[in-house]
Structures are given as C-alpha cells and as structure tokens.
Coordinates of C-alpha atoms and ligand atoms in Angstrom, one line a residue:
X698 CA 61.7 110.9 71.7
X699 CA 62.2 107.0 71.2
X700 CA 63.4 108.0 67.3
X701 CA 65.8 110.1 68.9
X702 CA 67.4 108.2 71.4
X703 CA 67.7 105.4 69.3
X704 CA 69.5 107.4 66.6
X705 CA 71.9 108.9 69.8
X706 CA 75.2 107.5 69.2
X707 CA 76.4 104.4 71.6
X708 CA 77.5 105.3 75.0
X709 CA 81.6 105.7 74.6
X710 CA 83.5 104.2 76.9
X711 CA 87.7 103.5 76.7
X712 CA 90.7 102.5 78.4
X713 CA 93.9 104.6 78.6
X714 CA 97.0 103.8 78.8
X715 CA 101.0 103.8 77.6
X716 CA 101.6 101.3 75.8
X717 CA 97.9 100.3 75.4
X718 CA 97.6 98.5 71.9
X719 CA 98.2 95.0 73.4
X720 CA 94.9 95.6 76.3
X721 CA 92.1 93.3 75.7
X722 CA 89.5 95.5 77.4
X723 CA 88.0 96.5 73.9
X724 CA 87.3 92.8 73.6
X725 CA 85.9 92.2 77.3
X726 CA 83.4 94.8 77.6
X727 CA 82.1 94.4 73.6
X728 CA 81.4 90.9 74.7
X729 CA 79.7 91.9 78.2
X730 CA 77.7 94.6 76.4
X731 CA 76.3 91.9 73.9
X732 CA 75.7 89.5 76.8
X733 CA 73.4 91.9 79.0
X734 CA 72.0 94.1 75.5
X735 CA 73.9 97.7 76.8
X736 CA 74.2 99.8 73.7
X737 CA 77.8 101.2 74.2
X738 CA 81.4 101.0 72.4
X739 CA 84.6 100.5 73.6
X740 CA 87.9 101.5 72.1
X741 CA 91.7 102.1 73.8
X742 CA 93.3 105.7 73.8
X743 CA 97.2 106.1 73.8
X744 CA 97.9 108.7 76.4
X745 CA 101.1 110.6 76.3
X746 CA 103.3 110.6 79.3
X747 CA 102.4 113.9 81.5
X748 CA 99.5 114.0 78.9
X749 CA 96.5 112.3 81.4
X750 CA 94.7 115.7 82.5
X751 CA 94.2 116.7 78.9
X752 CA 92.7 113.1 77.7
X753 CA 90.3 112.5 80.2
X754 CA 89.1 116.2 79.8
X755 CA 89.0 115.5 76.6
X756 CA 87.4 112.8 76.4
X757 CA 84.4 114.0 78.5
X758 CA 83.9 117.2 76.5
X759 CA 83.6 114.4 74.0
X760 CA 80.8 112.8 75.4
X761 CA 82.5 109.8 76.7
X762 CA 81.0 108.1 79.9
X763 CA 83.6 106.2 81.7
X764 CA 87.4 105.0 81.6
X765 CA 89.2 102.3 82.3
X766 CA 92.8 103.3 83.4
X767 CA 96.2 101.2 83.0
X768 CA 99.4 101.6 83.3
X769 CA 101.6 103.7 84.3
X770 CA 98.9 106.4 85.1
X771 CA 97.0 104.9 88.2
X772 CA 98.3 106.3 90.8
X773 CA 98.1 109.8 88.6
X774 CA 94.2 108.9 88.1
X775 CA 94.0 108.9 91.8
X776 CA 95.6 112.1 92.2
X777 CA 93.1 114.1 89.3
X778 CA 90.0 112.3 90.6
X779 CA 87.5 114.8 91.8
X780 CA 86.1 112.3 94.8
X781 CA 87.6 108.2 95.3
X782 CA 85.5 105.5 96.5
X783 CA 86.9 104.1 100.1
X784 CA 88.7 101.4 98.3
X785 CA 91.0 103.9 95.4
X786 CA 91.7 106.0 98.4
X787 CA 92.9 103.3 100.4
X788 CA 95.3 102.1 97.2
X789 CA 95.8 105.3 96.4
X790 CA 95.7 104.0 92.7
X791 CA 92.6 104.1 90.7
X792 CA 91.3 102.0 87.4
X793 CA 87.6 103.1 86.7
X794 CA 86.7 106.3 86.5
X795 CA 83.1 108.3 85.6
X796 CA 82.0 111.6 85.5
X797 CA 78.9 112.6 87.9
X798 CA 76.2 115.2 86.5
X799 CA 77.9 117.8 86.9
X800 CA 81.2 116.3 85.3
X801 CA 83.0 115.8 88.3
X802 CA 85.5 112.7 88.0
X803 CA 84.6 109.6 90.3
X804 CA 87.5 107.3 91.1
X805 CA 87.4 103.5 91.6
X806 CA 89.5 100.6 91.7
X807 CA 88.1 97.3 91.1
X808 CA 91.6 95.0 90.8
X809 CA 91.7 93.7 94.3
X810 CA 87.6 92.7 93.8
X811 CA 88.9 91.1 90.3
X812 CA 91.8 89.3 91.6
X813 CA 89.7 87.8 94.9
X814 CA 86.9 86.6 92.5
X815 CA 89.2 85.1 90.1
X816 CA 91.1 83.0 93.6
X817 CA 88.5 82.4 95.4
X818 CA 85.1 82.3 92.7
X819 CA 86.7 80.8 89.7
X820 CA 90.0 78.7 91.4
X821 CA 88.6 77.7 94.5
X822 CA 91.4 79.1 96.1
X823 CA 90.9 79.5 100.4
X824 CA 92.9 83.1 101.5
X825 CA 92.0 83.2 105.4
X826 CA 94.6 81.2 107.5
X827 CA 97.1 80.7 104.2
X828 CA 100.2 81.9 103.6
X829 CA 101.1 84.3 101.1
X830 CA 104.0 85.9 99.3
X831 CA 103.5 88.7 97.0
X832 CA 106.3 89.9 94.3
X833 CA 106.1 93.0 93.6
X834 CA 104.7 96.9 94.9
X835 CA 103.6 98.6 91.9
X836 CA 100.3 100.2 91.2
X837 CA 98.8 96.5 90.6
X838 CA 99.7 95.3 94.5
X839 CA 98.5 98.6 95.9
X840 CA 95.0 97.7 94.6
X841 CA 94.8 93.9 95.7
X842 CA 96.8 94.1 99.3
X843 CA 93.9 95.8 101.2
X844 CA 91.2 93.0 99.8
X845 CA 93.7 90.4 100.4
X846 CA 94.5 92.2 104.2
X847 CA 90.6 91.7 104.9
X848 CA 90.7 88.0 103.8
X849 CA 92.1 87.7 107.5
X850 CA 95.5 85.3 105.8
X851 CA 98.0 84.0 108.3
X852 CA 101.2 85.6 106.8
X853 CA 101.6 87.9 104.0
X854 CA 105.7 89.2 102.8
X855 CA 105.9 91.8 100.1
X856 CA 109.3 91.4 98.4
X857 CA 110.4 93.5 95.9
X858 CA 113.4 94.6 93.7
X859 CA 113.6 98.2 95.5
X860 CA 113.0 97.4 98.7
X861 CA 112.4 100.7 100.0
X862 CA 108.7 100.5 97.6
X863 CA 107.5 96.7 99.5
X864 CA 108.9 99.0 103.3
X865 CA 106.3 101.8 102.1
X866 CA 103.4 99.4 101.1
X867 CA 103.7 97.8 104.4
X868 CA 103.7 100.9 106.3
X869 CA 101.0 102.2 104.4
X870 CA 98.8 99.5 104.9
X871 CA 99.5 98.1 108.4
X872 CA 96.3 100.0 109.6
X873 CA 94.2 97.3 107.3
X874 CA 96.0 94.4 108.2
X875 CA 94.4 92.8 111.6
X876 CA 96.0 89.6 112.5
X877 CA 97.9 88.9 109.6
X878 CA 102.2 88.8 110.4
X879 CA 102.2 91.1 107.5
X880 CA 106.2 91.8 106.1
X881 CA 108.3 93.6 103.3
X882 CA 111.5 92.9 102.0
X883 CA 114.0 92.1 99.3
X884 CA 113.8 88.7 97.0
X885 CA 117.2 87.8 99.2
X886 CA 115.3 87.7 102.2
X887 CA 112.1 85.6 101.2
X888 CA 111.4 83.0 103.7
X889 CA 113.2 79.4 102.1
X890 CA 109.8 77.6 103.3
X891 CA 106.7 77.2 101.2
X892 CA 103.6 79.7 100.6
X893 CA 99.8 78.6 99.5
X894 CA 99.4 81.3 97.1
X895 CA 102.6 83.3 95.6
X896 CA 101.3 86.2 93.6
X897 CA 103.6 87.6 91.0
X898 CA 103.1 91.2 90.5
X899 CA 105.9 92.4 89.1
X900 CA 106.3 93.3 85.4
X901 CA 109.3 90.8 84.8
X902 CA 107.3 89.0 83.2
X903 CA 106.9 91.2 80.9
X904 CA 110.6 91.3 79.9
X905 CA 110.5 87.4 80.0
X906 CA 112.3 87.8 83.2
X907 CA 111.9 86.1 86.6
X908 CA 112.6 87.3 89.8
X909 CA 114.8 85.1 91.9
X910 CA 112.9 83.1 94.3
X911 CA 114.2 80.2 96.7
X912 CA 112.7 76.7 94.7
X913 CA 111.8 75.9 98.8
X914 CA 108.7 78.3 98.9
X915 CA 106.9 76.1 96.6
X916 CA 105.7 73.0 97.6
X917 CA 102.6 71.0 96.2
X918 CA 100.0 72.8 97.2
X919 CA 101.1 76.0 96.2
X920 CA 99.4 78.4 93.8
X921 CA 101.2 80.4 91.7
X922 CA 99.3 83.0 90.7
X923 CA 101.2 85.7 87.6
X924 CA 98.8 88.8 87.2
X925 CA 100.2 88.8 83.6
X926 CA 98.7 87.3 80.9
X927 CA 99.7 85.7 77.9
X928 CA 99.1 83.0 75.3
X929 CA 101.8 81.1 76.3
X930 CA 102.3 80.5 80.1
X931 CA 104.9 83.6 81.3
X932 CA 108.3 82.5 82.7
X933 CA 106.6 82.7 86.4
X934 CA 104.4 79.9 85.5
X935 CA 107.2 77.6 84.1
X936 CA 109.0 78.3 86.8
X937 CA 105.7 77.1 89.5
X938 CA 105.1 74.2 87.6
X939 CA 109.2 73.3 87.2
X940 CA 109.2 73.2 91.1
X941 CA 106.2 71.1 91.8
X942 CA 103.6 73.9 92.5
X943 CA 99.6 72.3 92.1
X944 CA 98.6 74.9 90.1
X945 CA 100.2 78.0 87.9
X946 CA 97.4 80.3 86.3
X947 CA 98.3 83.6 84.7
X948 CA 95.7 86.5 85.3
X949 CA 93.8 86.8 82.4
X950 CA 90.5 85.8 84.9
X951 CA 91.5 88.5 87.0
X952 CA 91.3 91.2 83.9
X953 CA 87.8 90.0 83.4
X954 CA 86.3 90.0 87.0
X955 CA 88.0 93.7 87.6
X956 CA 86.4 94.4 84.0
X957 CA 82.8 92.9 85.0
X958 CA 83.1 95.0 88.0
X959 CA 83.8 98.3 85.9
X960 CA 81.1 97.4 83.6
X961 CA 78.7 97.3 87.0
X962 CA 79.6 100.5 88.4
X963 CA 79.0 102.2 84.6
X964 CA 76.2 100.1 83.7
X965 CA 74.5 99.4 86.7
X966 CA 74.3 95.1 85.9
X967 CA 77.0 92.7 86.9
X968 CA 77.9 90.6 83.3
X969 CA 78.6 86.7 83.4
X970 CA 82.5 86.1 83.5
X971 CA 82.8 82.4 82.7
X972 CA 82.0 82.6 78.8
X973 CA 83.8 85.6 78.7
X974 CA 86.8 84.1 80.2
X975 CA 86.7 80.9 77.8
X976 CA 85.8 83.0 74.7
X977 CA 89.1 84.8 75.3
X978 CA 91.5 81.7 76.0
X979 CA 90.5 80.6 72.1
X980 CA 93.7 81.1 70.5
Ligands
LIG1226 N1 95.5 90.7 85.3 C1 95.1 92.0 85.6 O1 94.0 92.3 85.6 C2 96.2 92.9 86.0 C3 95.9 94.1 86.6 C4 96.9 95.0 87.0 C5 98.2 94.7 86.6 N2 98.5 93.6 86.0 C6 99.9 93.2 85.6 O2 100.7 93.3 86.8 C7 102.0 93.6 86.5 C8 102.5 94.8 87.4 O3 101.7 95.9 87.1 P1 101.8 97.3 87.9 O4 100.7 98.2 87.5 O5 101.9 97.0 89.4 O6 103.2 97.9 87.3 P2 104.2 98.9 88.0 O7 103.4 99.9 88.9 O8 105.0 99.5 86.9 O9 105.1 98.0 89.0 C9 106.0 97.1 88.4 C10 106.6 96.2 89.5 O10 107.4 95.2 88.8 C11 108.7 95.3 89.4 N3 109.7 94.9 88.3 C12 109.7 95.4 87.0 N4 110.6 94.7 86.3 C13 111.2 93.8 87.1 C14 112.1 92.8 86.9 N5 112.8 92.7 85.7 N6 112.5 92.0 87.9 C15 111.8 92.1 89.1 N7 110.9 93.0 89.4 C16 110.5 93.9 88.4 C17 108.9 96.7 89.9 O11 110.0 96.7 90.8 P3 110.7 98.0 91.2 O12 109.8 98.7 92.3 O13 112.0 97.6 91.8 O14 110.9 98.9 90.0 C18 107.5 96.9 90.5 O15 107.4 96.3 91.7 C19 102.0 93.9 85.0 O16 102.5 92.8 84.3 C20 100.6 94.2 84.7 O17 100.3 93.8 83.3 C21 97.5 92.7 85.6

C-alpha cells in the first residue's frame, strides 16, 4: 500500500482564470508545498469566457483536488458552487474552491482574510476607529468589505467609476457594517480631507491608469494600499508617495496571505508567509 501511494501521482491543484498567464500562484503554493513537505503540483488553466462549468467539471473528472479562481469568474464560481462558506456567501464572489466526497463543489473566499493579514500582520496597520476610502466595487472589494466592516473602522466611502456598482455594494452590505458611517459614491464626490488607509481596488492600474482623487485625502499618515502588484510600483503608488502619504505598498502580501489561507483549507496546515513573500520580491 505504501509502494502504491508513493507512486500515486501528486495531488493537482490550479488556478483559473482569463487572462491567467501573468498569476503567480504556481509559484506561491510550489514554494508553500516545499515549506510544510505536501506532495502536490500547481499549474494555471486558461478558461474560456462562458467556458467555467465545463473546466472545473473537468478538471475533477481529472482528479484535481482544489481551485484557485481569478478573474473575471468569481462571482460565476459563487453561482456554480454546490454549498459557500458564510464568508463567499456574504461576497457573493468566491476564490477557493474543493470538491467534498461525493464531488460536490465547496466555495470559499479567502481575499478579505489575505488583505487583513497583510494590514494588520505584516504592515502594522490599526483598521478599528480609522478612516477608510476604498476605490473600486469589483469582485476584489466584494471579498474584503465584510472583513474590513467587522474591523469596527470609523468611516468607510466606496467610490467608483459607475456609481450605481459602489450604491449596490453599500446596500448590500449595510447589514454587516455596525457603527461604521459606511458611504458610496463617485470619484467626484470623495471627501477633500484625508483617510488612514485608501485601498485601491480598481483595475486602472492595470491600464497604467489612475483614478482621479483630491491630493487633500492624503496626508502623512496615510496608507495607500493598491491590491495590484507589480515590479515596479503601479501609478497608485507614485501617486501616494507624490502627495506625502507614509507608506505606498502594492498587494503582492495580500496574494500570499489569501494563498496561505487556500493552501490551509486544501491542506489542512497554515504555511509561513514571510519567506514566501521575500522570495517573490527578488527581481
Ligand atoms: N492582491 C491580491 O491578492 C488581489 C486579489 C484580488 C484582486 N486583485 C486586484 O484588484 C484589482 C480589481 O480586481 P477585481 O477582481 O475587483 O476586478 P473587477 O471585478 O473587474 O473590477 C474592476 C474595478 O476596477 C474599476 N476600473 C477598471 N478600470 C478602471 C479605470 N481605468 N479607472 C477607474 N476604475 C476602473 C471598475 O470600475 P467600473 O465598475 O466602473 O467598471 C471596477 O470597480 C485588479 O487589479 C486585481 O488584480 C488583487
């Protein structure tokens, strides 16, 4: 029996996505699997657009174990999961998923327990009395506002390009939000006065764009905080450090922690981040 199992292949495990061949998740989880001895591989799978039913079927009848999903299909995930944990149902966006015995598909979203670990673990960064301003209301800020809600922050404004999206999020999620003065609106109508922690979840970044922001809501204790990542810092970062912010950090410790946390739910043992983290900042 121990012949046999050794000579079983790996565990498979894979992120989908469209595009996908820039994610670094390969990477992450090789390096987490070294770190706590798991026999598994890792690869990326390009999913066609309307095509997400048919690759995650797929790729169970395959043999494969768990997923990692990116965008655009998170919301989609959500929808084809069998069962969500509380926290993908409250997003209504999920980026782990696993199959249970009987193959059904389990649904999970570990971004807002990455992107809190990253703030508050790795920067230090205090949430409960602070004021924050989040760009953006894709599938990324429906998976961080509820665990930023339950930080208990003074203030939190959604603005967004189409307004009508950051208006949605914040009815959605006023049930979750306490005591926080939690608002939505456009870029226009961002408060001129300065934030702790401005999280930029748009995509403009990826474009090389910025949104436009008032230079007032940074000041020097302000934390700007783009969940992109890149070699170089993203436009949202020049821009932070160009008015004086403390600190700009791109989100490239937020990838990890929501990866560590996939790897725990699969694998059943939390990896180390820090060394993962640094190994991945090598150029
Ligand atoms: N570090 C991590 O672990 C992590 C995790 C998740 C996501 N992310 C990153 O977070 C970003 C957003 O991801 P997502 O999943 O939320 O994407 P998404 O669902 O496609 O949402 C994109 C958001 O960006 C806005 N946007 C796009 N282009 C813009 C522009 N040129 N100017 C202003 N706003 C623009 C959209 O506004 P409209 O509603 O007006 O279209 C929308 O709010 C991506 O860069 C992604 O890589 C990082």
């Amino acid at each position: 029996m121990a012949l046999l199992d050794f000579d079983a292949p790996p565990d498979h495990y894979a992120v989908m996505g469209n595009p996908i061949h820039h994610s670094r998740s390969p990477q992450i989880h090789t390096l987490f699997a070294q770190q706590t001895g798991q026999r598994l591989y890792y690869d990326t799978i390009f999913v066609e657009l309307g095509g997400l039913e048919q690759a995650i079927g797929n790729f169970y009848g395959s043999g494969g174990r768990g997923l990692n999903i990116t965008v655009p299909f998170k919301e989609e995930a959500a929808a084809l999961a069998d069962s969500l944990s509380e926290r993908a149902s409250l997003a209504g966006a999920v980026n782990t998923l696993h199959f249970d015995s009987s193959g059904k598909i389990i649904g999970d979203n570990t971004d807002g327990a990455g992107l809190l670990q990253d703030l508050q673990h790795n920067l230090q960064q205090p949430l409960a009395a602070k004021r924050l301003l989040i760009l953006g209301a894709g599938g990324a800020v429906r998976g961080i506002l509820a665990p930023l809600l339950h930080c208990q922050p003074a203030n939190i404004t959604i603005a967004n390009r189409s307004v009508g999206r950051a208006e949605s999020l914040q009815q959605q999620f006023s049930a979750v939000k306490g005591h926080c003065d939690f608002q939505a609106g456009s870029f226009t109508q961002i408060e001129a006065a300065p934030y702790d922690l401005i999280i930029n979840a748009t995509a403009a970044s990826l474009q090389g764009e910025l949104p436009p922001l008032p230079a007032a809501c940074v000041a020097s204790h302000t934390l700007c905080y783009d969940l992109m990542y890149a070699p170089q810092p993203t436009p949202f970062m020049r821009w932070g450090e160009a008015q004086g912010a403390a600190r700009a950090v791109d989100g490239l410790g937020m990838l990890v922690e929501q990866a560590a946390a996939a790897f725990a739910i699969w694998r059943g043992v939390m990896p180390q981040t820090a060394a993962v983290i640094a190994a991945l900042r090598q150029p």
